[in-house]
Amino acid sequence: MDTNNIIIRPRWKKSKEEIWMESFENKVDSNRDDVAEASTKRISLTLLKYAAILILSVSLFGILYSIEEQAPRGQHITTYLPDNSRVMLNADSKISYKPLVWLISRNVELEGEAFFEVKRGSRFSVKSGQYKTTALGTKFNVFARDEIYSVTCSSGRVEVTVNHEIIPLTEGMKVTVSSQKPVIEHVTPGDADWMNDRFIFEDAPLYEVVTEIERQYDISISADKPLNQRYTGNFQKTERPEDALEIVGKPFGITFKIEK
């Protein structure tokens, strides 16, 4: 057979460009779309991951970040909390709180003594070691030094938690906790005595009286006799610590010396 005279006609009527477009380009475009979609998903997941890390970091920072206010020995200071509640700090006292979470957690840590004027709102808590005092909006004084914890309610109502027991106090009530069971008594409502620069002691160990004088004047004191007595007295703070020491020491025949 003479093959030179055979003519083969293709069955399709499309050009090679059209065949390429149908066979390959559509698949290439599809692959491009899949790659673009996968890339967008990866970017979105990455952004979400970084957003989650940022939110977690901010939350942890808010929980951990705290502000501390301190009154040095010999001074009283007044400070304001984020809700405009007022705190008066006695000498050698400090508080700390977390301002970034204050709206959901009004919690204060106290070492020493402070008088609180709390704006009404959510529960307000003052914690000192194992003890806690809570209120919604009122005035009260908290003393937390060494082994003694004492709370005096000047107005409204507060709750003092001692060994999982809640002790409610209303205006003019005071609770004192030491080595013995809590003692509740009635006192004259009003500002704390130390805020008016008065020393008031009732059957207090004499060494505690001297320690308080040291704290208020920022001095060190020595005595010529042991401080084994108990003291009851009421006197105004003066510019001269020698005056206070004479008032305290004279009834017991004790001479005090201010150390340089």
Coordinates of C-alpha atoms in Angstrom, one line a residue:
M1 CA 0.0 0.0 0.0
D2 CA 1.2 3.4 -0.9
T3 CA 1.1 5.4 2.2
N4 CA 2.0 8.6 0.5
N5 CA -1.5 9.0 -0.8
I6 CA -3.2 8.5 2.6
I7 CA -4.6 11.6 4.3
I8 CA -5.4 11.6 8.0
R9 CA -7.8 14.2 9.2
P10 CA -8.0 14.9 13.0
R11 CA -11.3 14.4 14.7
W12 CA -11.1 17.7 16.7
K13 CA -11.6 21.1 15.3
K14 CA -9.8 23.0 18.0
S15 CA -6.5 24.7 17.8
K16 CA -3.6 23.6 19.9
E17 CA -4.0 26.7 22.0
E18 CA -7.6 25.8 22.8
I19 CA -6.6 22.3 23.7
W20 CA -3.9 23.6 26.1
M21 CA -6.4 25.9 27.8
E22 CA -8.9 23.1 28.4
S23 CA -6.4 20.4 29.4
F24 CA -3.9 22.3 31.6
E25 CA -4.6 25.9 32.3
N26 CA -7.9 25.3 34.2
K27 CA -6.0 22.9 36.5
V28 CA -3.2 25.4 37.0
D29 CA -5.7 28.1 38.0
S30 CA -7.4 25.7 40.3
N31 CA -4.1 24.8 42.0
R32 CA -3.4 28.5 42.3
D33 CA -6.7 29.1 44.1
D34 CA -6.0 26.2 46.4
V35 CA -2.6 27.5 47.3
A36 CA -4.0 31.0 47.8
E37 CA -6.7 29.7 50.1
A38 CA -4.3 27.6 52.1
S39 CA -2.0 30.6 52.5
T40 CA -4.9 32.8 53.7
K41 CA -5.8 30.2 56.2
R42 CA -2.2 30.0 57.5
I43 CA -2.1 33.8 57.8
S44 CA -5.4 33.8 59.7
L45 CA -4.3 31.1 62.1
T46 CA -1.0 32.9 62.7
L47 CA -2.8 36.2 63.4
L48 CA -5.2 34.4 65.8
K49 CA -2.3 32.7 67.5
Y50 CA -0.5 36.0 68.1
A51 CA -3.8 37.7 69.1
A52 CA -4.3 34.9 71.7
I53 CA -0.8 35.3 73.0
L54 CA -1.3 39.1 73.2
I55 CA -4.6 38.8 75.1
L56 CA -3.0 36.2 77.5
S57 CA 0.0 38.4 78.0
V58 CA -2.2 41.5 78.8
S59 CA -4.3 39.4 81.1
L60 CA -1.3 38.0 83.0
F61 CA 0.2 41.5 83.2
G62 CA -3.0 42.8 84.6
I63 CA -3.2 40.1 87.2
L64 CA 0.5 40.3 88.2
Y65 CA 1.0 44.1 88.0
S66 CA 0.5 45.9 91.3
I67 CA 1.0 49.3 92.9
E68 CA 2.5 49.7 96.3
E69 CA 2.0 52.8 98.6
Q70 CA 4.1 53.1 101.7
A71 CA 4.2 55.5 104.7
P72 CA 7.8 55.6 106.1
R73 CA 8.5 55.8 109.9
G74 CA 7.6 59.1 111.4
Q75 CA 5.0 60.0 108.6
H76 CA 1.4 59.6 107.7
I77 CA 0.3 59.7 104.1
T78 CA -3.0 59.7 102.2
T79 CA -3.5 57.9 98.9
Y80 CA -6.5 57.2 96.6
L81 CA -7.4 53.9 95.0
P82 CA -8.7 53.7 91.3
D83 CA -12.4 54.1 92.5
N84 CA -11.4 57.2 94.5
S85 CA -11.6 55.4 97.8
R86 CA -9.3 57.1 100.3
V87 CA -6.7 55.4 102.4
M88 CA -4.8 57.0 105.2
L89 CA -1.6 55.1 106.1
N90 CA -0.1 55.2 109.5
A91 CA 3.7 55.4 110.0
D92 CA 5.6 52.3 108.8
S93 CA 2.7 50.9 106.9
K94 CA 2.1 49.9 103.3
I95 CA -0.7 48.7 101.0
S96 CA -0.6 47.1 97.5
Y97 CA -3.3 46.6 94.9
K98 CA -3.8 45.6 91.2
P99 CA -5.1 48.7 89.3
L100 CA -5.7 46.9 86.0
V101 CA -8.3 44.5 87.4
W102 CA -9.7 46.8 90.0
L103 CA -13.1 47.1 88.5
I104 CA -13.7 43.3 88.9
S105 CA -11.6 42.8 92.0
R106 CA -11.3 45.5 94.7
N107 CA -8.6 43.8 96.8
V108 CA -6.0 45.4 99.0
E109 CA -3.0 43.9 100.8
L110 CA -2.1 45.7 104.1
E111 CA 0.9 45.6 106.3
G112 CA 0.8 47.9 109.3
E113 CA -2.2 50.2 110.0
A114 CA -4.6 52.2 107.7
F115 CA -7.9 53.9 107.8
F116 CA -10.2 53.2 104.8
E117 CA -13.0 55.4 103.4
V118 CA -14.5 53.1 100.8
K119 CA -16.7 54.2 98.0
R120 CA -19.8 52.2 97.6
G121 CA -19.6 49.5 95.0
S122 CA -18.6 45.9 94.6
R123 CA -17.1 43.9 97.5
F124 CA -14.0 45.6 98.9
S125 CA -11.5 43.4 100.7
V126 CA -8.4 44.2 102.9
K127 CA -6.2 41.2 103.5
S128 CA -3.4 41.0 106.1
G129 CA -1.8 37.6 106.3
Q130 CA -4.5 35.1 107.3
Y131 CA -7.1 37.7 108.2
K132 CA -9.5 39.6 105.9
T133 CA -11.9 42.5 106.3
T134 CA -14.6 43.1 103.7
A135 CA -17.1 45.9 103.1
L136 CA -19.2 47.4 100.3
G137 CA -18.8 51.1 101.2
T138 CA -18.0 52.4 104.7
K139 CA -15.2 53.7 107.0
F140 CA -13.0 51.4 109.1
N141 CA -9.5 51.1 110.6
V142 CA -7.3 48.0 110.3
F143 CA -4.3 47.4 112.6
A144 CA -2.1 44.4 111.5
R145 CA 1.2 44.3 113.2
D146 CA 3.2 41.3 114.6
E147 CA 0.7 38.9 116.1
I148 CA -2.1 41.5 116.7
Y149 CA -5.0 42.1 114.2
S150 CA -7.7 44.7 115.1
V151 CA -10.5 46.2 113.1
T152 CA -12.7 49.2 114.2
C153 CA -15.8 50.1 112.2
S154 CA -16.4 53.8 112.2
S155 CA -19.6 53.7 110.0
G156 CA -21.7 51.3 108.1
R157 CA -20.8 47.6 108.4
V158 CA -17.8 45.4 107.8
E159 CA -17.1 41.7 108.1
V160 CA -13.9 40.3 109.6
T161 CA -12.9 36.8 108.7
V162 CA -10.9 35.0 111.4
N163 CA -10.1 31.3 111.1
H164 CA -13.0 30.8 108.6
E165 CA -15.4 32.5 111.0
I166 CA -17.1 35.7 109.9
I167 CA -17.5 38.4 112.5
P168 CA -19.9 41.2 111.6
L169 CA -19.1 44.7 112.9
T170 CA -21.3 47.8 112.8
E171 CA -20.6 51.4 113.7
G172 CA -18.7 51.7 117.0
M173 CA -17.7 48.1 117.2
K174 CA -14.1 46.8 117.4
V175 CA -12.6 43.3 117.3
T176 CA -9.1 42.4 118.3
V177 CA -7.4 39.1 117.6
S178 CA -4.2 38.0 119.1
S179 CA -3.1 34.6 120.6
Q180 CA -6.5 34.3 122.3
K181 CA -10.0 34.2 120.8
P182 CA -11.4 37.3 119.2
V183 CA -12.4 40.1 121.6
I184 CA -15.3 42.4 120.6
E185 CA -15.9 45.7 122.3
H186 CA -17.8 48.9 121.7
V187 CA -15.9 52.2 121.1
T188 CA -16.6 55.7 120.2
P189 CA -17.1 56.0 116.4
G190 CA -15.0 58.4 114.5
D191 CA -11.5 58.7 113.0
A192 CA -8.7 56.6 114.4
D193 CA -6.7 58.2 117.3
W194 CA -3.4 58.1 115.4
M195 CA -5.0 60.3 112.6
N196 CA -5.3 63.1 115.2
D197 CA -1.8 62.6 116.5
R198 CA -2.9 61.1 119.8
F199 CA -1.4 58.2 121.7
I200 CA -4.1 56.2 123.4
F201 CA -3.2 52.9 125.2
E202 CA -5.3 50.8 127.4
D203 CA -3.6 48.1 129.5
A204 CA -1.0 47.7 126.7
P205 CA 2.5 46.1 127.3
L206 CA 5.0 48.9 127.9
Y207 CA 7.3 47.6 125.2
E208 CA 4.5 48.0 122.7
V209 CA 4.0 51.6 123.8
V210 CA 7.7 52.4 123.4
T211 CA 7.7 50.7 120.0
E212 CA 4.8 52.9 118.8
I213 CA 6.6 56.0 120.0
E214 CA 9.7 54.9 118.0
R215 CA 7.5 54.4 114.9
Q216 CA 5.8 57.7 115.1
Y217 CA 9.0 59.7 115.7
D218 CA 11.3 57.5 113.6
I219 CA 13.7 57.1 116.5
S220 CA 15.4 54.3 118.5
I221 CA 14.9 54.2 122.2
S222 CA 16.7 52.4 125.1
A223 CA 15.6 52.1 128.7
D224 CA 17.4 51.8 132.0
K225 CA 15.0 49.1 133.2
P226 CA 13.1 46.1 131.7
L227 CA 9.8 47.0 130.1
N228 CA 7.7 44.4 131.9
Q229 CA 4.8 46.7 133.0
R230 CA 1.5 47.4 131.4
Y231 CA 0.5 51.0 130.5
T232 CA -2.8 52.9 130.2
G233 CA -2.6 56.5 129.1
N234 CA -3.8 59.2 126.7
F235 CA -1.7 62.0 125.5
Q236 CA -1.1 64.2 122.4
K237 CA 1.9 63.8 120.2
T238 CA 4.3 66.8 120.4
E239 CA 7.3 67.9 118.4
R240 CA 9.6 66.6 121.1
P241 CA 9.7 62.8 121.6
E242 CA 11.3 63.4 125.0
D243 CA 7.9 64.7 126.2
A244 CA 6.1 61.5 125.3
L245 CA 8.9 59.4 126.8
E246 CA 8.7 61.3 130.1
I247 CA 4.9 60.8 130.3
V248 CA 5.2 57.1 129.7
G249 CA 8.3 56.4 131.9
K250 CA 7.7 58.6 134.9
P251 CA 4.9 56.4 136.5
F252 CA 7.3 53.5 136.5
G253 CA 10.5 55.3 137.4
I254 CA 12.0 54.4 134.0
T255 CA 14.4 56.7 132.1
F256 CA 14.5 56.5 128.4
K257 CA 17.3 57.5 126.1
I258 CA 17.0 58.4 122.4
E259 CA 19.8 56.6 120.5
K260 CA 21.6 58.6 117.9

